[in-house]
PDB file of C-alpha atoms in Angstrom:
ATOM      1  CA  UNK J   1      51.643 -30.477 -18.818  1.00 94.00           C
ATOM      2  CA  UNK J   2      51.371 -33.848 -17.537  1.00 96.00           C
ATOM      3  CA  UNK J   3      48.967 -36.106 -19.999  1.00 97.00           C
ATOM      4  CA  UNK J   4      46.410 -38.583 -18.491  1.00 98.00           C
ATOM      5  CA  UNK J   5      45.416 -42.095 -20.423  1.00 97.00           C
ATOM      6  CA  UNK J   6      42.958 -43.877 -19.569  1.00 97.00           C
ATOM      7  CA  UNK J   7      41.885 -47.472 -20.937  1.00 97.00           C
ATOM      8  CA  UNK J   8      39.060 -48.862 -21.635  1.00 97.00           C
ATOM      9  CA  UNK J   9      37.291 -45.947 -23.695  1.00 97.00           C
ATOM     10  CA  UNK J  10      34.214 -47.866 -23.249  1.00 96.00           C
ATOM     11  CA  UNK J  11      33.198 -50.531 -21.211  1.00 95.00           C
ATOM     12  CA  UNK J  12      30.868 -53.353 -21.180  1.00 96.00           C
ATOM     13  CA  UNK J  13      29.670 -55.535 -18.445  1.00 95.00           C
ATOM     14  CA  UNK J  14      26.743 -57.378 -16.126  1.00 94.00           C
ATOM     15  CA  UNK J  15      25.225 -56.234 -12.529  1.00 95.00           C
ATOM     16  CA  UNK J  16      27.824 -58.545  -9.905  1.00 95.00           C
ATOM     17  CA  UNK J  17      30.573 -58.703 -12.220  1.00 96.00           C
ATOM     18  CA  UNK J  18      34.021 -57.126 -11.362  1.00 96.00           C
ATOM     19  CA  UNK J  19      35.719 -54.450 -13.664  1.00 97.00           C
ATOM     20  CA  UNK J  20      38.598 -52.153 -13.676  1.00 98.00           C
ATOM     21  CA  UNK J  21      40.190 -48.886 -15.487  1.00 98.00           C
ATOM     22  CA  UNK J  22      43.150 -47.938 -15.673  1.00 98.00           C
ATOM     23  CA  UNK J  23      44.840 -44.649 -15.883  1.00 98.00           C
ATOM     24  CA  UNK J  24      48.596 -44.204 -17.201  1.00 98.00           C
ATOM     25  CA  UNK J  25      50.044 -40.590 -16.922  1.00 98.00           C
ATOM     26  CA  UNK J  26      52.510 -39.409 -18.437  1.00 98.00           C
ATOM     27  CA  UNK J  27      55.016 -38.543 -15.805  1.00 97.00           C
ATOM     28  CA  UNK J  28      55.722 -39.712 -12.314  1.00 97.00           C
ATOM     29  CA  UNK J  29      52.785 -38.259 -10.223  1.00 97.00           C
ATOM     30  CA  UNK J  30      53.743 -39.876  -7.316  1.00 97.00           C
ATOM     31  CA  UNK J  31      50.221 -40.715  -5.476  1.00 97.00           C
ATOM     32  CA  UNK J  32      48.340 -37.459  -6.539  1.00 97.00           C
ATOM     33  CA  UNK J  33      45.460 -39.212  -8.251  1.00 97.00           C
ATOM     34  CA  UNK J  34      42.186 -39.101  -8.094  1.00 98.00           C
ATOM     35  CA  UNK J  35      38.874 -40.709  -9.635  1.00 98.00           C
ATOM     36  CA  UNK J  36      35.375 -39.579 -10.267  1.00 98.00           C
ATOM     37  CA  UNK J  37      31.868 -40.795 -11.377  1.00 98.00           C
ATOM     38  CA  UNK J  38      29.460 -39.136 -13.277  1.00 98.00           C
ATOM     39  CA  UNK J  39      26.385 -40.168 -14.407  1.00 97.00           C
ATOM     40  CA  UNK J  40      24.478 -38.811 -17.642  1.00 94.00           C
ATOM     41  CA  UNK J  41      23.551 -35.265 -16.653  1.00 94.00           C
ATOM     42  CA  UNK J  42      24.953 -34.767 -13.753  1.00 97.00           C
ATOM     43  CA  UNK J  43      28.017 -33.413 -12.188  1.00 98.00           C
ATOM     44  CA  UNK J  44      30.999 -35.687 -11.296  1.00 97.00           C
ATOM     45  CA  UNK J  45      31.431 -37.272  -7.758  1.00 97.00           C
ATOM     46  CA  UNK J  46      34.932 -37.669  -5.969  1.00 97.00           C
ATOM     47  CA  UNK J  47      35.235 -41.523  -5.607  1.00 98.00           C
ATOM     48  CA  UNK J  48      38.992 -41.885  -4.307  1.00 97.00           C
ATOM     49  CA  UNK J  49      42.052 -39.679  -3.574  1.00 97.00           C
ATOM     50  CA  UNK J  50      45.574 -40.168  -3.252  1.00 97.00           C
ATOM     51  CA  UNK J  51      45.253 -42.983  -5.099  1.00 97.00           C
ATOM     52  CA  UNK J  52      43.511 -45.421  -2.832  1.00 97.00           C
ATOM     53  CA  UNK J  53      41.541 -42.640  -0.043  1.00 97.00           C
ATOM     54  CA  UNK J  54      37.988 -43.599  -0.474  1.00 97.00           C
ATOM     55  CA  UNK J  55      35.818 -40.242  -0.643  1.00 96.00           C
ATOM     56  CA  UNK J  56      33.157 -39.876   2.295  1.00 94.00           C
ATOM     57  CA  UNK J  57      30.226 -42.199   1.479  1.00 95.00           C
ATOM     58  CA  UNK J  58      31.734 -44.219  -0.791  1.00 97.00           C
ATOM     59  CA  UNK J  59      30.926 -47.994  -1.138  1.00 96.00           C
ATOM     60  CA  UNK J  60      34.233 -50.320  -0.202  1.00 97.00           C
ATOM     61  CA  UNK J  61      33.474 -52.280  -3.643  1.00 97.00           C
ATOM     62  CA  UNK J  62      35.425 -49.262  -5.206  1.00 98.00           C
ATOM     63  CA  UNK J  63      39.129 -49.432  -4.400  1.00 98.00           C
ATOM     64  CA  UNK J  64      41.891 -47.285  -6.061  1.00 98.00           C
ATOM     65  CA  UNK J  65      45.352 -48.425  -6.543  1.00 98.00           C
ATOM     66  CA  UNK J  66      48.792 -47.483  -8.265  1.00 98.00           C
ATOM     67  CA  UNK J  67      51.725 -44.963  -7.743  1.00 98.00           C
ATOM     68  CA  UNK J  68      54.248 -43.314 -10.137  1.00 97.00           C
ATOM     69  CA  UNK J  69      52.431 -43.331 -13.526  1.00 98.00           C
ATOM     70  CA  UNK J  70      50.089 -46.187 -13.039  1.00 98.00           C
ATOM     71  CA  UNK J  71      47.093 -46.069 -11.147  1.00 98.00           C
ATOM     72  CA  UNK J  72      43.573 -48.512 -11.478  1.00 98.00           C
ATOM     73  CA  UNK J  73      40.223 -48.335 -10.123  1.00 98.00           C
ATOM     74  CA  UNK J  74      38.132 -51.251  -9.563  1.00 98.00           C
ATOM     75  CA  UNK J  75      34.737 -52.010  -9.124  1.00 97.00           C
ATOM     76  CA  UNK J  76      34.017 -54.982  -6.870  1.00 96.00           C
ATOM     77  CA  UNK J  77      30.269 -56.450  -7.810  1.00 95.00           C
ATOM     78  CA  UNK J  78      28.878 -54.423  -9.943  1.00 96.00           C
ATOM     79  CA  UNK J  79      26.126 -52.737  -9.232  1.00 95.00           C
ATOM     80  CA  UNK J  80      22.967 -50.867 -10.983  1.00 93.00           C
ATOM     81  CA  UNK J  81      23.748 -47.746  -9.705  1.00 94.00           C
ATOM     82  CA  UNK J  82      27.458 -47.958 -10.776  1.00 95.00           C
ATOM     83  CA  UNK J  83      27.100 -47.595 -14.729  1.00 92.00           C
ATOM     84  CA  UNK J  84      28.388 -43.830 -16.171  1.00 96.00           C
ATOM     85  CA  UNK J  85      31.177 -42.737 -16.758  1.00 98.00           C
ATOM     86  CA  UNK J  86      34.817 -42.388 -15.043  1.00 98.00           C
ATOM     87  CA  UNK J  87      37.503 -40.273 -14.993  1.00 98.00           C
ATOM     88  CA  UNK J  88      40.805 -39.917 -13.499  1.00 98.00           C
ATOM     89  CA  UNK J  89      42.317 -36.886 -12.947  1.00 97.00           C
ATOM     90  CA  UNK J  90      46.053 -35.952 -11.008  1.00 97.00           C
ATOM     91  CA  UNK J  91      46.212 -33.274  -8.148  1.00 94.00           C
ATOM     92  CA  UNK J  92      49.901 -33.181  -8.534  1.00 94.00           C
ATOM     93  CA  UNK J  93      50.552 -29.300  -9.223  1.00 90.00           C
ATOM     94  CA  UNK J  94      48.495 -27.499 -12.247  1.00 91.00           C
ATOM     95  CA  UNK J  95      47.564 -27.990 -14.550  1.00 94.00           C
ATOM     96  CA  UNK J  96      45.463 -30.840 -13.110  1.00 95.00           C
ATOM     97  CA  UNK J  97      44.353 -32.300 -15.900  1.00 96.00           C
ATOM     98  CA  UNK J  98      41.509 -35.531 -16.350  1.00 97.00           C
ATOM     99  CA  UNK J  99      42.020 -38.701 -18.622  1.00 98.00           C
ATOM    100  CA  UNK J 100      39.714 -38.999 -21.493  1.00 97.00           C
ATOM    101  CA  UNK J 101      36.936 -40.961 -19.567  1.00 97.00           C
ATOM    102  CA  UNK J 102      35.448 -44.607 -19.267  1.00 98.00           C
ATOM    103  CA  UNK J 103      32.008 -45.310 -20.077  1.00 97.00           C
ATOM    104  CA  UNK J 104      30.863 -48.371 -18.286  1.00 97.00           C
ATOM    105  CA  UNK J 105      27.245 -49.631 -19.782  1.00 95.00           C
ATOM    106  CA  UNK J 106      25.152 -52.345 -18.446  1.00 86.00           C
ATOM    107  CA  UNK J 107      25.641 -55.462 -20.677  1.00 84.00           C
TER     108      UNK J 107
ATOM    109  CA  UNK R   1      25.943 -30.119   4.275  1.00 95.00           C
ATOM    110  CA  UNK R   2      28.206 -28.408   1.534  1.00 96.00           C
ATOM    111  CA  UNK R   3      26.641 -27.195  -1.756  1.00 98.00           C
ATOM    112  CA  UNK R   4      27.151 -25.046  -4.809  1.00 98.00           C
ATOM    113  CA  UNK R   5      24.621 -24.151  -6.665  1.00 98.00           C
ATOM    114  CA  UNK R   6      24.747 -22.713 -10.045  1.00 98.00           C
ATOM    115  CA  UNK R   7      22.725 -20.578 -11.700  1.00 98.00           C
ATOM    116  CA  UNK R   8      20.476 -21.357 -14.672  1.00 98.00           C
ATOM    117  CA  UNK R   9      20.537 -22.796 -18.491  1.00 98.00           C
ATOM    118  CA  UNK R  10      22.229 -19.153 -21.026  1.00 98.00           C
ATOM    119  CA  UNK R  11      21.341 -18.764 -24.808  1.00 98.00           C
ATOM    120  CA  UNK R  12      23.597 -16.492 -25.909  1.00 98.00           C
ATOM    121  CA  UNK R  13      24.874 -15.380 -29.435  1.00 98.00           C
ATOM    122  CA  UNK R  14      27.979 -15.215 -30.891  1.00 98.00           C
ATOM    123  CA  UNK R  15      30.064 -11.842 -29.482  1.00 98.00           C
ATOM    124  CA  UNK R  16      27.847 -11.449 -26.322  1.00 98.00           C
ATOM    125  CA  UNK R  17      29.263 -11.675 -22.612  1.00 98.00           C
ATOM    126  CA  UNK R  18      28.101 -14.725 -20.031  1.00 98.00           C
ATOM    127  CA  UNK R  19      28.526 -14.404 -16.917  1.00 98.00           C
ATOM    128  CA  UNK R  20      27.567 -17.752 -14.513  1.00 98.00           C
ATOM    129  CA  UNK R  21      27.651 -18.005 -10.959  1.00 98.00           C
ATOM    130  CA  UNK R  22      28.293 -20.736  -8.183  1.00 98.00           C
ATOM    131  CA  UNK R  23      27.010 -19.637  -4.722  1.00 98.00           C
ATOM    132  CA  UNK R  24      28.879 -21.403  -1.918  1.00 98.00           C
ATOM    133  CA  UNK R  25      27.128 -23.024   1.468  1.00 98.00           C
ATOM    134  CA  UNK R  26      28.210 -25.147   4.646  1.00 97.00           C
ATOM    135  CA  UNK R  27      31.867 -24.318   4.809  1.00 97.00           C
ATOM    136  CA  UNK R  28      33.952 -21.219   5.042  1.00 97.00           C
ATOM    137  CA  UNK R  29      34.177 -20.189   1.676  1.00 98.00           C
ATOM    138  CA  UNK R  30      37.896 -18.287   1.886  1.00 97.00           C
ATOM    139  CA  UNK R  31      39.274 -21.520   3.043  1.00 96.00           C
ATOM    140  CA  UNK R  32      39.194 -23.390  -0.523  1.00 97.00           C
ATOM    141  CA  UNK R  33      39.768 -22.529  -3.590  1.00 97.00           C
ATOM    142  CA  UNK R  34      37.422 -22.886  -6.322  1.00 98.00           C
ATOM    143  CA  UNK R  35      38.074 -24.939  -9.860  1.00 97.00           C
ATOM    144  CA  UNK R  36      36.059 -24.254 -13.075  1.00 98.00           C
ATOM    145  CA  UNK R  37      35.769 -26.935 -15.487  1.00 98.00           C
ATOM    146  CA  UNK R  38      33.923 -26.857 -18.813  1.00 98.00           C
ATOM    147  CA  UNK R  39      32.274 -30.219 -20.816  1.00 98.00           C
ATOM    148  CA  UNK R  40      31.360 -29.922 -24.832  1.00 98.00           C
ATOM    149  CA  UNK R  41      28.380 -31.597 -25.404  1.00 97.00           C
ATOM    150  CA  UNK R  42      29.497 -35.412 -25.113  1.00 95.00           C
ATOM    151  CA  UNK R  43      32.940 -34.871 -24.313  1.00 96.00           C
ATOM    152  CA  UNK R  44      35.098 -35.323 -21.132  1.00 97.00           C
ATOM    153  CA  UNK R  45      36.148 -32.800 -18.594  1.00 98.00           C
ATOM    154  CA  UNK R  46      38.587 -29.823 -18.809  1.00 97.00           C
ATOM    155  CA  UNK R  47      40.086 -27.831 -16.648  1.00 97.00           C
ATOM    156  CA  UNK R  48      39.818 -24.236 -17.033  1.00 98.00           C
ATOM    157  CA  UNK R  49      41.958 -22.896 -13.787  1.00 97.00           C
ATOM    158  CA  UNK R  50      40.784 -21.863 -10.375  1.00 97.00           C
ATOM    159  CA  UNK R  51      40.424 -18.690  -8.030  1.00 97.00           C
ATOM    160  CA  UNK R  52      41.791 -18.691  -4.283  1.00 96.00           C
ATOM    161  CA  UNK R  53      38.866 -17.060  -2.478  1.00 97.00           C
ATOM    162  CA  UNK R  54      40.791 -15.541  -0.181  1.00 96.00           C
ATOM    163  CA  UNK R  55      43.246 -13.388  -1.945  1.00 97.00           C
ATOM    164  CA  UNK R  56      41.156 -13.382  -5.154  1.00 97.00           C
ATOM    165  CA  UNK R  57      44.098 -14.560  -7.704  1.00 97.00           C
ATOM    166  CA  UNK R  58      42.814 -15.972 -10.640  1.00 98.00           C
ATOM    167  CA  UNK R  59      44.622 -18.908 -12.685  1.00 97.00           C
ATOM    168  CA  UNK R  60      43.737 -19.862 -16.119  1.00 97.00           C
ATOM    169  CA  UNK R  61      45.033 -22.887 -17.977  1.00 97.00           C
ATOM    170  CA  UNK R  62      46.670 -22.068 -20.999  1.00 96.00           C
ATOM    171  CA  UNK R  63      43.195 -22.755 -23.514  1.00 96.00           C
ATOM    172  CA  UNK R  64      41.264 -20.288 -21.017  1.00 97.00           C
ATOM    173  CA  UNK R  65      43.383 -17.164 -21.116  1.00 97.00           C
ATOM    174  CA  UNK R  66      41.865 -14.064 -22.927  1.00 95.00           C
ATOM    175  CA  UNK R  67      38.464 -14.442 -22.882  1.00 97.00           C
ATOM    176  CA  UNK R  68      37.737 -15.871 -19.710  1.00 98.00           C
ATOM    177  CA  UNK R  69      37.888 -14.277 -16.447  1.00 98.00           C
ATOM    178  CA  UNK R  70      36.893 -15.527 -12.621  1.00 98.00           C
ATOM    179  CA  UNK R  71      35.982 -13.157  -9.638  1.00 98.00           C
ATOM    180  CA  UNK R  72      34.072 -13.446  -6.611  1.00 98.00           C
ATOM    181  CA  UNK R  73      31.693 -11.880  -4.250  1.00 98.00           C
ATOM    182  CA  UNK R  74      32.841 -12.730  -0.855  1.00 97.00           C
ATOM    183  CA  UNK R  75      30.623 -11.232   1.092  1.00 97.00           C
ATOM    184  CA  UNK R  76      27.868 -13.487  -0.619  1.00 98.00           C
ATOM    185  CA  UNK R  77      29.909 -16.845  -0.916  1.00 98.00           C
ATOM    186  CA  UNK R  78      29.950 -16.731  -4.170  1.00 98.00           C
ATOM    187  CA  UNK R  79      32.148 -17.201  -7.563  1.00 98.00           C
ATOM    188  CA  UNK R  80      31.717 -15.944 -10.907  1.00 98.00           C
ATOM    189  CA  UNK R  81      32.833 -17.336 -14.351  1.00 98.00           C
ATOM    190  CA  UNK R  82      32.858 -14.572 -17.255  1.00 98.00           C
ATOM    191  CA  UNK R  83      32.877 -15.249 -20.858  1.00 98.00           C
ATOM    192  CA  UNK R  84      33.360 -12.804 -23.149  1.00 98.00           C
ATOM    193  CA  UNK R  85      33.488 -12.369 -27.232  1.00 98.00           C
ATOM    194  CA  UNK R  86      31.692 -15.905 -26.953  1.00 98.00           C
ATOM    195  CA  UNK R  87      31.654 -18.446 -29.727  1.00 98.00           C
ATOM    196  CA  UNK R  88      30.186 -21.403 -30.830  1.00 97.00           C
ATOM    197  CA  UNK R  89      32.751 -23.299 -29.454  1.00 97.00           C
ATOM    198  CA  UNK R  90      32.294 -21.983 -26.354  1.00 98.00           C
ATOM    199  CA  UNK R  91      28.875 -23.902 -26.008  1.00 98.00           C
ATOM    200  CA  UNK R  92      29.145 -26.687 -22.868  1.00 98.00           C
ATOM    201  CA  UNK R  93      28.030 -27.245 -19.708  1.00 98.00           C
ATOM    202  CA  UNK R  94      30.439 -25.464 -16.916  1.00 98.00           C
ATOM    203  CA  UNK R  95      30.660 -26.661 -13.157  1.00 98.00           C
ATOM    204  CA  UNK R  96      32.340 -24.852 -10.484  1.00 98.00           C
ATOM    205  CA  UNK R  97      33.878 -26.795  -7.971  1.00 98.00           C
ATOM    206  CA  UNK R  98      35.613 -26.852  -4.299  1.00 97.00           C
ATOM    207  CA  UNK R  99      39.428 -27.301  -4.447  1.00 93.00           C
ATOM    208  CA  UNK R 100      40.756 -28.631  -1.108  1.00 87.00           C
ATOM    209  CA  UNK R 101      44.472 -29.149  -1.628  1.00 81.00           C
ATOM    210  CA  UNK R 102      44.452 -29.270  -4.796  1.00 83.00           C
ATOM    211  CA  UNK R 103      41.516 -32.280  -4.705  1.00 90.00           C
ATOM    212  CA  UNK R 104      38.309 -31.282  -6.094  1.00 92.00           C
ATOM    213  CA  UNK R 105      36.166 -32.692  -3.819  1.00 93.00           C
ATOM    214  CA  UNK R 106      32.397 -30.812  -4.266  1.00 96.00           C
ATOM    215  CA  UNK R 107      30.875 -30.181  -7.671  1.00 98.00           C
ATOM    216  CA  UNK R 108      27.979 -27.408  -8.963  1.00 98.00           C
ATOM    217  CA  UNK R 109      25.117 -29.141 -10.182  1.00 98.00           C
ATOM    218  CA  UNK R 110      26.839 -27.483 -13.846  1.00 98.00           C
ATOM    219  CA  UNK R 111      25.398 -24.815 -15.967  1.00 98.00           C
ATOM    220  CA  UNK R 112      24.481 -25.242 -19.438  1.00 98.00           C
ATOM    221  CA  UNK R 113      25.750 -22.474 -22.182  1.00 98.00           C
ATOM    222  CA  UNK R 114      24.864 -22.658 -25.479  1.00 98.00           C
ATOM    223  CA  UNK R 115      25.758 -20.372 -28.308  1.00 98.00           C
ATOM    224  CA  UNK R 116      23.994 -19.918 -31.043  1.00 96.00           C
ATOM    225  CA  UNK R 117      22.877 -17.507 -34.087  1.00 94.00           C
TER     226      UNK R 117
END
């Protein structure tokens, strides 16, 4: 199975301030990545696909990036309604499976 | 718009059967597949395999083989997630959700299990 890493565990920062995470996997998964949000209690949203394909309705401060085995997602400007957690996960074949998560908290 | 909507909180004890549902709306529901995927209290996301709606085939991942079995109700949009012999472990919140080519793009609003004597 291919493994997903993602770094930071946890995250710390201020409203307007610009982060990212990063997700290394474990073999070459070409452009099959995606990343979700999900905020305490609630299910996870699709934020990008492939990589870099925003989801429908989602704000053009997120931006994915990456290929092969190393993919990031930033967060341009920071905003209030941004802070939960993050997780990548691959769609290339099955098992798909998620990195461990990023919990971004308000500073 | 697309939704799936789960049903409510279980309480079960150790050794009973659980058996949650995610009922389908605004799309065909044959045309995607559907993903399970199960979060311990606190911890990250798992995937626990998927059904194709239209022929029916389950697939579990390796940890979800045994005990755990997926089915659907076409006619009604709808997928099931079974749990039998359950155990303490077991205990999480489990959300259904729409797999479009192999990107899971819609999300149940989750259901909450928990197992306990």
């Amino acid at each position: 199975d291919i493994q997903m890493t993602q770094s930071p565990a946890s995250l710390s920062a201020s409203v307007g301030e610009t982060v990212t995470i990063t997700c290394r996997a474990s073999e070459n998964i070409y452009s099959y990545l995606a990343w979700y949000q999900q905020k305490q209690g609630k299910s996870p949203q699709l934020l990008v696909y492939n990589a870099k394909t925003l989801a429908e309705g989602v704000p053009s401060r997120f931006s994915g990036s990456g290929s092969g085995t190393q993919f990031s997602l930033k967060i341009n400007s920071l905003q209030p309604e941004d802070f939960g957690s993050y997780y990548c996960q691959h769609h290339y074949g099955t098992p798909p499976t998620f990195g461990g998560g990023t919990k971004l908290e308000i500073k | 718009q697309i939704q799936l909507v789960q049903s409510g909180p279980e309480l079960k004890k150790p050794g009973e059967t659980v058996k949650i549902s995610c009922k389908a709306s605004g799309y065909t529901f044959t045309n995607y597949g559907m993903n399970w995927v199960k979060q311990a209290p606190g911890k990250g996301l798992k995937w626990m395999g998927w059904i194709n709606t239209y022929t029916g085939e389950p697939t579990y991942a390796d940890d979800f083989k045994g005990r755990f079995a997926f089915s659907l109700e076409t006619s009604a949009s709808t997928a099931y997630l079974q749990i039998n012999n359950l155990k303490n472990e077991d205990t999480a919140t489990y959300f259904c959700a729409r797999w479009a080519t192999m990107i899971t793009d819609y999300w149940g609003q989750g259901t909450t299990l928990t197992v306990s004597s």
